[in-house]
Amino acid sequence: MFFFDWIRLSFSGIVLIISSLVLFYRYSYIKGDPNQKKFIFLVFLFVVSMLLIITSPNLIRILLGWDGLGLVSYCLVVYYQNNKSANAGIITVLSNRIGDVALLLAISWILNFGSCNFYYITFIYSNCHLLVIFTLVIIAAITKSAQIPFSAWLPAAIAAPTPVSSLVHSSTLVTAGVYLLIRFSRVININYFLFLISVLTIFISGLGANYEMDLKKVIALSTLSQLGVIIIVLSLGIRELAYFHLLGHALFKSLLFLCAGFFIHSITDCQDIRYLRSLWYGAPIISIFFLAARISLCGFPFITGFYTKDLILEFFFIKNINIFILLLIYLSTIFTIIYSFRLVFFSFIRTLSFKVILRKNDDSEIFFPIIFLFFISVSGGRIIFWVFFPNFFIYISMFIKIFIILRLAVVFILIFIRNKSFFNIGYRKRIFFIRSIWNLPYISSIFFTRILFIGLNFIKIFDQGWLEYFGGQMGYKNLIKNSTLFDKLNILDLKSYLFFITFILILLIQLLYLNSLKLKHSVEVTRIVLYF
Amino acid sequence: MITLFFLSISLFFLSSGWWYFGIFFFIFIFIFFFSMFPLNYEIIFSFCYLDTLSFSLIFLSIWLFYIMVLASFFSIIEKIKRRVYLFLINFLLFSLIISFCTNNLFIFYFFFECSLIPTLLIIMGWGFQPERLQASVYFLFYTLFGSLPLLLILFIIYLYEGVFNFLIFNFLIFSNFEIFIFCFCIFIAFLIKIPIYLFHLWLPKAHVEAPVAGSIVLAGILLKLGGYGICRVILITEFILHKIRFFIISLSLVAIFYIGFQCCRLNDLKALVAYSSVAHIGIVLGGLFTLFYWGYRGRLIIIISHGIVSSGLFCVVNLYYERISRRSLFLNKGEFLLIPGLNLFIFLLLVANISAPPTINLESEIFLIFSLLGYRNFIIVFFPFGSFLGAVFTLYIYSFSQHGKNFSLIYSWLNVRSRECHVLISHLIPVNLLFIKRISFLLF
C-alpha cells in the first residue's frame, strides 16, 4: 500500500529531481572509473529506499527503507578504497544501525496497538506505550539526522564521492530522520528534550565550521546546523515550517556540494580551503552559483533560505525561551553567516596559490545540473511560498525584528573591525577541540572500541576457560583418570600390595565381627567369602 | 520454486553420470507439488508426518546438498576419494530426510545419530589442519553425551505407552517429577545439538576444521535438526515448559550479548561465522521458547534464512581460503582489489546475516522480537545490544577483509569462476526472494 499526500508528493519530487541531477553530474565527475555501474546501482538503491520511507504509512516499510539507506550509504561512503573512507563508513553505518535497532523495537512496541501503521497513533493521546514508541522514534530520527550524541558520522561521511555527499546531505539520508519526525510530529508535539539536543547541535556545528579547513567538511557541518534548525522547529510543534525549510535546504545544499565537487575535481582533487584560492578567476560562473547558494543558506532577503529561515527565527523569538537558549540560537545563526563568508574569503578573494583550476568551464555534463539547481534553489523558496505556505501570525516587537536582520550587519562589522586577520587562525589545542565538534568523533569511536575489548575477556573466561574446563577438557581428563584406575591396580608394587593387604584385613575384621554375632546366615556368608 | 524445479531437471540431464542427482530430481518434484499447499498443512501417513516445518527443512537440505557438491570442488577433484565423499554426502542426506519425515521418535533418534557418522568422517577425512581430530571428537561426544539420556527416556516412555509416535504421546500418566526429568533429558539432547550457549564449544571447533561441505551441512541443517526435534516435542511438553522457559530464554539472551562481544575480538574468519551462528541460535531459542505462535513462525523463517546465509558465508570464506590459504582476518585484507568479483557476494551475504531489508532474516527478526517482547517487556533493554553487536562484528568482517592494504606476500590467485558465482547466487536467491511467500504478508 502506497500512500500519498502533499508532503509525500512534494518531497519525493525533490528527491527525484536532485538524484537525477546528481546522476547527470557524475558523468563528468567519475569519468573513467571502472566501477561506474556500481555507483549508479547504489545511487538507484539509495533513492528507492528513500522513496520507500517517504511513501509508506507503515513502520515496517519505513524500516525496509531505513535499513536500506544505512547499508547503501555505507557502500557509497566506502566507494573509494582507502583506510579513511573505511573508518568513516564504519562510523556511518554503526550510528545508523542504532537507529535501525530503535526502529525495530518501535515496530515491536507499536504492535501493542494491533498494527504497524502509525496513522491512527495520532489519535491516541495519552498512553504509556506511546511514550516508549516516540522515545524510540526520536532516537532513530536523531541518529539518522546526526543530532548531538550521534553527530560524528555526518562530517566523517564526506569520504564519499562528492555527488553522493550532495545527495546524502541534501535530500535523502539525513532528511529521512527529519521526515520521520514530521510524520510523528503530532505525537511528539512540543518536546524539550529534542529542543535542547538540536539547539546544542546547531551551536556546536556552527562553531566547528568556523575553524574547519576542509571544504566539504565545512559544508557538512553547515548541513548539521541546518538540520538542527529544522528539528528545533519540529520540537516546537510547527511541522509545516520545518518541512519547508527542509525542502529549501535540500535545494541549496545540493547546489553547494555540486559546486564544491567541481572545485575539488578541477583543483587536482584537493579539498583543503587553504589551497582553494582565486577560484573567482578560474571558474567565475560556478563561483557565482556557489555564492548564491551560500547567501541563500544565510537567509539573504528574497532568496530561498530567507522565506523559511526568517520565519523560523521569528518563531523562536515569540516563544517563551530563556535568554541563554535565545543567545545560543542567535549566535549560531551568526556563525552560519561567518563561516559562509569565511569560505568565500578563503576560496575567492585571496590571491593565487600553488594550485589553480586546471579545467575549462564549459563542461556541459557538469554545468547543466548546476545551472538547473541554481535556478531552482534561488527561486524555490518563492515557489514554495506561493504554492503551499500556510498562514502564520507573528507578533513581535520592532526591536526583535531588527535584531534578526541586524545579524548580517553584526558579521560585517566584525569582519570590518578585525580586517583580514579575522579568518586567519593558527592551530591550537582549544581550536582542535572545537573543530572536531567537541571531540564527538573520538568519543563515538575510540571510547566504544575500548568497550569491545571486554570480548577478549569473555573469550578467555568462558570459551577458552570455564566452558572448556567443565566441558570437553575435564571430560577428557576424567576419562583418562578413570580408565587408568584398574590398570594401576594391576601393577605390582609396594603401594598396591599394601592396599591389597589392608583390603583383606578389613574384610577379615568384618567377618570376625559378623561371626561374633553368631548368626546362621553370617556363617554361610563367611564360608562363601573365604572360599572365594 | 519453478526455477528450482527446472534447475533440478537441467541438473539431472547434465550430470547423467552422477546417479544421486536423479534422486534429487524426484524429491524436487515431490516438494514442488507439496509446497503449493496453503500456509499450514499437515500430512500424516502411517509412518510419516509432514508439515510446513518438515517440508521446508527437507527442501533446505536438498538445496544445500546440491550446493555442497558444487562448492566442494577441490575435495571431489581427487578421484580416489571422490566416491567415498559422495557416498558420505548421500548417506547424510538420506538420514536427514528420513529424520525430518518420520513421526516415530525412535527412528528420528536413530537417524539423528546416524547423521553424526558421515559428518564426522567428512570432518576427519577432508579437513585441513591436524586439529580436526580434536574437533571431530568434540563434535561427536558433545552430541552423544546429550542424546544418550534421550534414548533411555524414549525406552521408558515406550514401556508405558507402547508407541514411539509423537502424535499420540502424552505425559499425563506420569507424575510431575518424572515429567520434569523426562523433559530435561529430551531437551538437553536437542539443546546441545542446536547448540545453546554453554554447550556450544563443539560448534566453532567443528566448523573451523571442517571442509566447506562439512561447514555447510553443519551450519545449514545439522543445527536445525535440534530445532526440529524441539518443535516436535514442544507440543507434548508445553505445560512443563511454561515453568522452565525463563531459564532457556535468559540463557539465549545472555548468549547473544556475550557472543556479540566475543565476535568483535576474533580474527579467524571461519570461527567468526560459526560464532555468529551461535548468536543467531540464541535468538531462535529465545523466540521459540516463548511458546507463542509468532515465535514459532519466526523460528521457522529464521531456520531457513540462517541455514542459507551461514552456509553461504562459509562458502565465501572457503573461497578466500582456497586462494590465500589463510583464515586469519589480518592476512585477508584488501580483498576488494584482489578479488573484486566476490565483493558483492560477501557484502550481500553479510548484510543478510544482520537482517538487511529484502531478506527473510529481517522478517524473522521482526517475528522473534515480537514474541520476545510479548514474553517480557524487560527484554527491550537487552535485545538492542545483541542486534547492534551483530552489526558491529559483521561489518567489521566486511570492512577488514575488503578494505585496507593487501597482505604483500600474496602474489598469485585465481579469479572468480562461474561455478563459484553459481554457488553464491544460489544462496542469495532464496534469501532475498523468499519474502514473496505469503507468510511475510502477515506483517503488512
Tab-separated table of N, CA and C in Angstrom, chain B residues 72-200:
chain	number	residue	atom	x	y	z
B	72	SER	N	32.271	-27.997	-2.944
B	72	SER	CA	33.478	-28.714	-2.536
B	72	SER	C	34.148	-29.333	-3.752
B	73	PHE	N	34.470	-28.480	-4.672
B	73	PHE	CA	35.053	-28.924	-5.933
B	73	PHE	C	36.424	-29.542	-5.702
B	74	PHE	N	37.182	-28.926	-4.797
B	74	PHE	CA	38.550	-29.398	-4.596
B	74	PHE	C	38.602	-30.706	-3.819
B	75	SER	N	37.523	-31.016	-3.121
B	75	SER	CA	37.503	-32.316	-2.444
B	75	SER	C	37.125	-33.417	-3.422
B	76	ILE	N	36.295	-33.068	-4.411
B	76	ILE	CA	35.827	-34.087	-5.345
B	76	ILE	C	36.847	-34.346	-6.430
B	77	ILE	N	37.731	-33.371	-6.636
B	77	ILE	CA	38.603	-33.461	-7.800
B	77	ILE	C	39.582	-34.628	-7.679
B	78	GLU	N	39.857	-35.087	-6.444
B	78	GLU	CA	40.703	-36.266	-6.307
B	78	GLU	C	39.844	-37.502	-6.567
B	79	LYS	N	40.273	-38.331	-7.503
B	79	LYS	CA	39.374	-39.375	-7.982
B	79	LYS	C	39.195	-40.500	-6.977
B	80	ILE	N	40.247	-40.763	-6.199
B	80	ILE	CA	40.180	-41.919	-5.307
B	80	ILE	C	39.182	-41.656	-4.196
B	81	LYS	N	39.265	-40.445	-3.651
B	81	LYS	CA	38.416	-40.149	-2.510
B	81	LYS	C	37.004	-39.786	-2.928
B	82	ARG	N	36.802	-39.514	-4.197
B	82	ARG	CA	35.554	-38.897	-4.609
B	82	ARG	C	34.351	-39.758	-4.300
B	83	ARG	N	34.498	-41.059	-4.607
B	83	ARG	CA	33.354	-41.951	-4.406
B	83	ARG	C	32.948	-42.000	-2.945
B	84	VAL	N	33.948	-42.086	-2.083
B	84	VAL	CA	33.661	-42.151	-0.656
B	84	VAL	C	32.960	-40.875	-0.221
B	85	TYR	N	33.478	-39.771	-0.719
B	85	TYR	CA	32.950	-38.459	-0.342
B	85	TYR	C	31.488	-38.329	-0.734
B	86	LEU	N	31.215	-38.688	-1.995
B	86	LEU	CA	29.839	-38.561	-2.470
B	86	LEU	C	28.925	-39.544	-1.763
B	87	PHE	N	29.476	-40.731	-1.443
B	87	PHE	CA	28.662	-41.688	-0.706
B	87	PHE	C	28.289	-41.139	0.667
B	88	LEU	N	29.271	-40.539	1.320
B	88	LEU	CA	29.009	-39.995	2.655
B	88	LEU	C	27.942	-38.908	2.577
B	89	ILE	N	28.066	-38.028	1.563
B	89	ILE	CA	27.107	-36.937	1.424
B	89	ILE	C	25.708	-37.484	1.192
B	90	ASN	N	25.622	-38.512	0.350
B	90	ASN	CA	24.307	-39.093	0.065
B	90	ASN	C	23.707	-39.771	1.269
B	91	PHE	N	24.571	-40.439	2.020
B	91	PHE	CA	24.106	-41.125	3.223
B	91	PHE	C	23.574	-40.115	4.225
B	92	LEU	N	24.303	-38.999	4.322
B	92	LEU	CA	23.896	-37.928	5.231
B	92	LEU	C	22.542	-37.370	4.826
B	93	LEU	N	22.395	-37.128	3.536
B	93	LEU	CA	21.131	-36.573	3.044
B	93	LEU	C	19.983	-37.535	3.323
B	94	PHE	N	20.265	-38.817	3.084
B	94	PHE	CA	19.235	-39.837	3.303
B	94	PHE	C	18.787	-39.829	4.759
B	95	SER	N	19.772	-39.856	5.651
B	95	SER	CA	19.401	-39.940	7.070
B	95	SER	C	18.695	-38.670	7.514
B	96	LEU	N	19.092	-37.533	6.962
B	96	LEU	CA	18.432	-36.285	7.343
B	96	LEU	C	16.988	-36.272	6.886
B	97	ILE	N	16.771	-36.695	5.640
B	97	ILE	CA	15.410	-36.648	5.118
B	97	ILE	C	14.510	-37.581	5.899
B	98	ILE	N	15.051	-38.771	6.221
B	98	ILE	CA	14.243	-39.706	6.996
B	98	ILE	C	13.889	-39.099	8.343
B	99	SER	N	14.896	-38.475	8.967
B	99	SER	CA	14.609	-37.957	10.308
B	99	SER	C	13.670	-36.756	10.252
B	100	PHE	N	13.618	-36.050	9.133
B	100	PHE	CA	12.653	-34.961	9.033
B	100	PHE	C	11.249	-35.455	8.695
B	101	CYS	N	11.193	-36.620	8.036
B	101	CYS	CA	9.891	-37.107	7.597
B	101	CYS	C	9.126	-37.828	8.693
B	102	THR	N	9.851	-38.567	9.499
B	102	THR	CA	9.193	-39.603	10.276
B	102	THR	C	8.347	-39.056	11.423
B	103	ASN	N	7.389	-39.869	11.831
B	103	ASN	CA	6.619	-39.483	13.003
B	103	ASN	C	6.974	-40.356	14.194
B	104	ASN	N	7.985	-41.202	14.004
B	104	ASN	CA	8.398	-42.129	15.027
B	104	ASN	C	9.613	-41.545	15.725
B	105	LEU	N	9.501	-41.317	17.022
B	105	LEU	CA	10.602	-40.641	17.701
B	105	LEU	C	11.857	-41.492	17.750
B	106	PHE	N	11.683	-42.815	17.787
B	106	PHE	CA	12.872	-43.657	17.838
B	106	PHE	C	13.616	-43.616	16.514
B	107	ILE	N	12.860	-43.658	15.418
B	107	ILE	CA	13.520	-43.583	14.108
B	107	ILE	C	14.175	-42.217	13.929
B	108	PHE	N	13.495	-41.198	14.440
B	108	PHE	CA	14.096	-39.875	14.416
B	108	PHE	C	15.420	-39.878	15.159
B	109	TYR	N	15.397	-40.499	16.349
B	109	TYR	CA	16.617	-40.560	17.137
B	109	TYR	C	17.706	-41.332	16.409
B	110	PHE	N	17.301	-42.434	15.811
B	110	PHE	CA	18.278	-43.296	15.135
B	110	PHE	C	18.974	-42.549	14.007
B	111	PHE	N	18.193	-41.853	13.175
B	111	PHE	CA	18.833	-41.179	12.045
B	111	PHE	C	19.497	-39.875	12.460
B	112	PHE	N	19.010	-39.332	13.562
B	112	PHE	CA	19.669	-38.197	14.182
B	112	PHE	C	21.102	-38.576	14.547
B	113	GLU	N	21.274	-39.780	15.109
B	113	GLU	CA	22.609	-40.247	15.447
B	113	GLU	C	23.368	-40.695	14.210
B	114	CYS	N	22.640	-41.242	13.249
B	114	CYS	CA	23.285	-41.696	12.014
B	114	CYS	C	23.961	-40.553	11.298
B	115	SER	N	23.353	-39.378	11.366
B	115	SER	CA	23.910	-38.255	10.628
B	115	SER	C	25.234	-37.799	11.228
B	116	LEU	N	25.536	-38.264	12.457
B	116	LEU	CA	26.828	-37.904	13.048
B	116	LEU	C	27.986	-38.540	12.301
B	117	ILE	N	27.750	-39.797	11.880
B	117	ILE	CA	28.886	-40.578	11.375
B	117	ILE	C	29.468	-40.005	10.078
B	118	PRO	N	28.641	-39.789	9.042
B	118	PRO	CA	29.226	-39.207	7.837
B	118	PRO	C	29.821	-37.826	8.053
B	119	THR	N	29.183	-37.023	8.940
B	119	THR	CA	29.736	-35.706	9.207
B	119	THR	C	31.104	-35.830	9.860
B	120	LEU	N	31.171	-36.761	10.809
B	120	LEU	CA	32.442	-37.000	11.482
B	120	LEU	C	33.516	-37.402	10.476
B	121	LEU	N	33.138	-38.291	9.564
B	121	LEU	CA	34.123	-38.765	8.588
B	121	LEU	C	34.512	-37.650	7.624
B	122	ILE	N	33.544	-36.809	7.295
B	122	ILE	CA	33.883	-35.691	6.398
B	122	ILE	C	34.855	-34.753	7.093
B	123	ILE	N	34.594	-34.447	8.361
B	123	ILE	CA	35.498	-33.539	9.069
B	123	ILE	C	36.879	-34.164	9.220
B	124	MET	N	36.904	-35.453	9.602
B	124	MET	CA	38.200	-36.089	9.832
B	124	MET	C	38.965	-36.325	8.536
B	125	GLY	N	38.243	-36.692	7.511
B	125	GLY	CA	38.929	-37.107	6.292
B	125	GLY	C	39.330	-35.971	5.385
B	126	TRP	N	38.485	-34.927	5.341
B	126	TRP	CA	38.748	-33.884	4.354
B	126	TRP	C	39.088	-32.532	4.984
B	127	GLY	N	39.293	-32.544	6.296
B	127	GLY	CA	39.671	-31.293	6.958
B	127	GLY	C	41.075	-30.886	6.574
B	128	PHE	N	41.506	-29.736	7.080
B	128	PHE	CA	42.790	-29.215	6.629
B	128	PHE	C	43.881	-29.336	7.699
B	129	GLN	N	43.567	-28.908	8.909
B	129	GLN	CA	44.604	-28.887	9.939
B	129	GLN	C	44.557	-30.172	10.766
B	130	PRO	N	45.690	-30.492	11.474
B	130	PRO	CA	45.653	-31.661	12.382
B	130	PRO	C	44.689	-31.497	13.548
B	131	GLU	N	44.285	-30.259	13.852
B	131	GLU	CA	43.330	-30.065	14.954
B	131	GLU	C	41.974	-30.675	14.645
B	132	ARG	N	41.787	-31.130	13.425
B	132	ARG	CA	40.474	-31.653	13.054
B	132	ARG	C	40.107	-32.889	13.855
B	133	LEU	N	41.146	-33.630	14.363
B	133	LEU	CA	40.839	-34.822	15.160
B	133	LEU	C	40.142	-34.425	16.452
B	134	GLN	N	40.733	-33.414	17.116
B	134	GLN	CA	40.116	-32.949	18.363
B	134	GLN	C	38.713	-32.406	18.090
B	135	ALA	N	38.610	-31.665	16.987
B	135	ALA	CA	37.326	-31.057	16.656
B	135	ALA	C	36.269	-32.118	16.441
B	136	SER	N	36.656	-33.186	15.727
B	136	SER	CA	35.636	-34.192	15.435
B	136	SER	C	35.264	-34.963	16.684
B	137	VAL	N	36.238	-35.163	17.582
B	137	VAL	CA	35.911	-35.843	18.840
B	137	VAL	C	34.961	-34.979	19.657
B	138	TYR	N	35.238	-33.669	19.696
B	138	TYR	CA	34.341	-32.748	20.397
B	138	TYR	C	32.938	-32.848	19.825
B	139	PHE	N	32.888	-32.798	18.505
B	139	PHE	CA	31.600	-32.833	17.808
B	139	PHE	C	30.821	-34.080	18.169
B	140	LEU	N	31.524	-35.224	18.138
B	140	LEU	CA	30.846	-36.495	18.374
B	140	LEU	C	30.387	-36.612	19.813
B	141	PHE	N	31.289	-36.294	20.738
B	141	PHE	CA	30.978	-36.626	22.125
B	141	PHE	C	30.045	-35.636	22.789
B	142	TYR	N	30.083	-34.377	22.355
B	142	TYR	CA	29.100	-33.449	22.901
B	142	TYR	C	27.698	-33.919	22.538
B	143	THR	N	27.529	-34.324	21.256
B	143	THR	CA	26.193	-34.725	20.832
B	143	THR	C	25.763	-36.019	21.501
B	144	LEU	N	26.704	-36.971	21.576
B	144	LEU	CA	26.366	-38.263	22.182
B	144	LEU	C	26.050	-38.115	23.653
B	145	PHE	N	26.839	-37.279	24.324
B	145	PHE	CA	26.630	-37.046	25.750
B	145	PHE	C	25.222	-36.532	26.006
B	146	GLY	N	24.780	-35.651	25.102
B	146	GLY	CA	23.429	-35.133	25.285
B	146	GLY	C	22.358	-36.125	24.929
B	147	SER	N	22.607	-36.945	23.887
B	147	SER	CA	21.480	-37.669	23.335
B	147	SER	C	21.292	-39.065	23.918
B	148	LEU	N	22.255	-39.546	24.689
B	148	LEU	CA	22.041	-40.876	25.279
B	148	LEU	C	20.898	-40.905	26.293
B	149	PRO	N	20.786	-39.902	27.173
B	149	PRO	CA	19.615	-39.887	28.068
B	149	PRO	C	18.308	-39.892	27.301
B	150	LEU	N	18.288	-39.261	26.148
B	150	LEU	CA	17.071	-39.225	25.332
B	150	LEU	C	16.634	-40.629	24.952
B	151	LEU	N	17.633	-41.466	24.621
B	151	LEU	CA	17.322	-42.840	24.229
B	151	LEU	C	16.662	-43.585	25.386
B	152	LEU	N	17.256	-43.423	26.579
B	152	LEU	CA	16.696	-44.102	27.763
B	152	LEU	C	15.272	-43.638	28.013
B	153	ILE	N	15.068	-42.337	27.901
B	153	ILE	CA	13.741	-41.780	28.146
B	153	ILE	C	12.744	-42.333	27.138
B	154	LEU	N	13.209	-42.460	25.897
B	154	LEU	CA	12.320	-42.992	24.857
B	154	LEU	C	11.894	-44.403	25.198
B	155	PHE	N	12.858	-45.204	25.689
B	155	PHE	CA	12.508	-46.580	26.023
B	155	PHE	C	11.546	-46.636	27.193
B	156	ILE	N	11.784	-45.788	28.186
B	156	ILE	CA	10.877	-45.782	29.350
B	156	ILE	C	9.458	-45.427	28.909
B	157	ILE	N	9.382	-44.402	28.036
B	157	ILE	CA	8.060	-43.999	27.569
B	157	ILE	C	7.412	-45.121	26.769
B	158	TYR	N	8.247	-45.826	26.021
B	158	TYR	CA	7.708	-46.925	25.221
B	158	TYR	C	7.162	-48.029	26.115
B	159	LEU	N	7.835	-48.274	27.229
B	159	LEU	CA	7.372	-49.300	28.156
B	159	LEU	C	5.969	-48.995	28.657
B	160	TYR	N	5.724	-47.708	28.916
B	160	TYR	CA	4.423	-47.349	29.479
B	160	TYR	C	3.358	-47.138	28.420
B	161	GLU	N	3.753	-46.561	27.284
B	161	GLU	CA	2.750	-46.149	26.317
B	161	GLU	C	2.628	-47.089	25.140
B	162	GLY	N	3.701	-47.796	24.819
B	162	GLY	CA	3.632	-48.750	23.732
B	162	GLY	C	3.791	-48.163	22.359
B	163	VAL	N	4.035	-46.840	22.261
B	163	VAL	CA	4.254	-46.238	20.939
B	163	VAL	C	5.452	-45.323	21.003
B	164	PHE	N	6.015	-45.119	19.822
B	164	PHE	CA	7.057	-44.108	19.699
B	164	PHE	C	6.533	-42.868	19.004
B	165	ASN	N	5.298	-42.909	18.578
B	165	ASN	CA	4.766	-41.839	17.735
B	165	ASN	C	4.526	-40.587	18.556
B	166	PHE	N	5.120	-39.485	18.127
B	166	PHE	CA	4.990	-38.290	18.964
B	166	PHE	C	3.629	-37.627	18.832
B	167	LEU	N	2.824	-38.113	17.891
B	167	LEU	CA	1.487	-37.535	17.791
B	167	LEU	C	0.555	-38.103	18.864
B	168	ILE	N	0.877	-39.335	19.315
B	168	ILE	CA	-0.012	-39.997	20.270
B	168	ILE	C	0.521	-39.881	21.684
B	169	PHE	N	1.769	-39.439	21.797
B	169	PHE	CA	2.383	-39.297	23.111
B	169	PHE	C	1.548	-38.444	24.024
B	170	ASN	N	1.397	-38.864	25.251
B	170	ASN	CA	1.126	-37.822	26.229
B	170	ASN	C	1.755	-38.203	27.546
B	171	PHE	N	2.084	-37.210	28.310
B	171	PHE	CA	2.830	-37.429	29.528
B	171	PHE	C	1.931	-37.468	30.744
B	172	LEU	N	0.619	-37.518	30.517
B	172	LEU	CA	-0.270	-37.298	31.642
B	172	LEU	C	-0.251	-38.435	32.653
B	173	ILE	N	0.226	-39.642	32.219
B	173	ILE	CA	0.219	-40.764	33.154
B	173	ILE	C	1.380	-40.702	34.129
B	174	PHE	N	2.321	-39.837	33.884
B	174	PHE	CA	3.475	-39.766	34.781
B	174	PHE	C	3.260	-38.709	35.835
B	175	SER	N	4.062	-38.834	36.888
B	175	SER	CA	3.972	-37.811	37.931
B	175	SER	C	4.739	-36.576	37.468
B	176	ASN	N	4.556	-35.491	38.198
B	176	ASN	CA	5.152	-34.229	37.796
B	176	ASN	C	6.668	-34.295	37.765
B	177	PHE	N	7.224	-34.956	38.803
B	177	PHE	CA	8.674	-35.031	38.888
B	177	PHE	C	9.246	-35.818	37.721
B	178	GLU	N	8.578	-36.917	37.404
B	178	GLU	CA	9.042	-37.747	36.274
B	178	GLU	C	9.015	-36.961	34.967
B	179	ILE	N	7.929	-36.210	34.794
B	179	ILE	CA	7.826	-35.427	33.568
B	179	ILE	C	8.944	-34.412	33.494
B	180	PHE	N	9.263	-33.840	34.622
B	180	PHE	CA	10.341	-32.862	34.634
B	180	PHE	C	11.654	-33.498	34.209
B	181	ILE	N	11.927	-34.685	34.765
B	181	ILE	CA	13.167	-35.385	34.398
B	181	ILE	C	13.150	-35.725	32.913
B	182	PHE	N	12.009	-36.212	32.432
B	182	PHE	CA	11.908	-36.578	31.015
B	182	PHE	C	12.187	-35.363	30.138
B	183	CYS	N	11.541	-34.259	30.485
B	183	CYS	CA	11.709	-33.056	29.670
B	183	CYS	C	13.152	-32.603	29.665
B	184	PHE	N	13.754	-32.668	30.858
B	184	PHE	CA	15.149	-32.254	30.950
B	184	PHE	C	16.011	-33.092	30.023
B	185	CYS	N	15.804	-34.419	30.065
B	185	CYS	CA	16.644	-35.297	29.246
B	185	CYS	C	16.372	-35.107	27.760
B	186	ILE	N	15.106	-34.893	27.411
B	186	ILE	CA	14.790	-34.706	25.995
B	186	ILE	C	15.402	-33.415	25.488
B	187	PHE	N	15.208	-32.356	26.275
B	187	PHE	CA	15.645	-31.062	25.763
B	187	PHE	C	17.144	-30.890	25.794
B	188	ILE	N	17.816	-31.569	26.730
B	188	ILE	CA	19.265	-31.402	26.776
B	188	ILE	C	19.884	-31.963	25.493
B	189	ALA	N	19.293	-33.038	24.976
B	189	ALA	CA	19.813	-33.603	23.730
B	189	ALA	C	19.684	-32.607	22.587
B	190	PHE	N	18.501	-32.035	22.468
B	190	PHE	CA	18.275	-31.135	21.334
B	190	PHE	C	18.993	-29.804	21.527
B	191	LEU	N	19.081	-29.366	22.781
B	191	LEU	CA	19.713	-28.069	23.011
B	191	LEU	C	21.218	-28.126	22.791
B	192	ILE	N	21.815	-29.285	23.071
B	192	ILE	CA	23.244	-29.410	22.759
B	192	ILE	C	23.441	-29.473	21.257
B	193	LYS	N	22.486	-30.089	20.585
B	193	LYS	CA	22.625	-30.219	19.140
B	193	LYS	C	22.443	-28.869	18.456
B	194	ILE	N	21.648	-27.984	19.061
B	194	ILE	CA	21.269	-26.761	18.320
B	194	ILE	C	22.406	-25.750	18.120
B	195	PRO	N	23.370	-25.420	18.897
B	195	PRO	CA	23.598	-25.631	20.303
B	195	PRO	C	23.252	-24.388	21.100
B	196	ILE	N	22.833	-24.602	22.317
B	196	ILE	CA	22.604	-23.489	23.235
B	196	ILE	C	23.947	-23.040	23.784
B	197	TYR	N	23.978	-21.810	24.266
B	197	TYR	CA	25.195	-21.283	24.870
B	197	TYR	C	25.555	-22.143	26.082
B	198	LEU	N	26.818	-22.259	26.361
B	198	LEU	CA	27.436	-23.117	27.385
B	198	LEU	C	27.692	-24.534	26.871
B	199	PHE	N	26.968	-24.964	25.857
B	199	PHE	CA	27.274	-26.270	25.269
B	199	PHE	C	27.679	-26.106	23.814
B	200	HIS	N	28.161	-24.903	23.489
B	200	HIS	CA	28.377	-24.618	22.075
B	200	HIS	C	29.806	-24.876	21.655
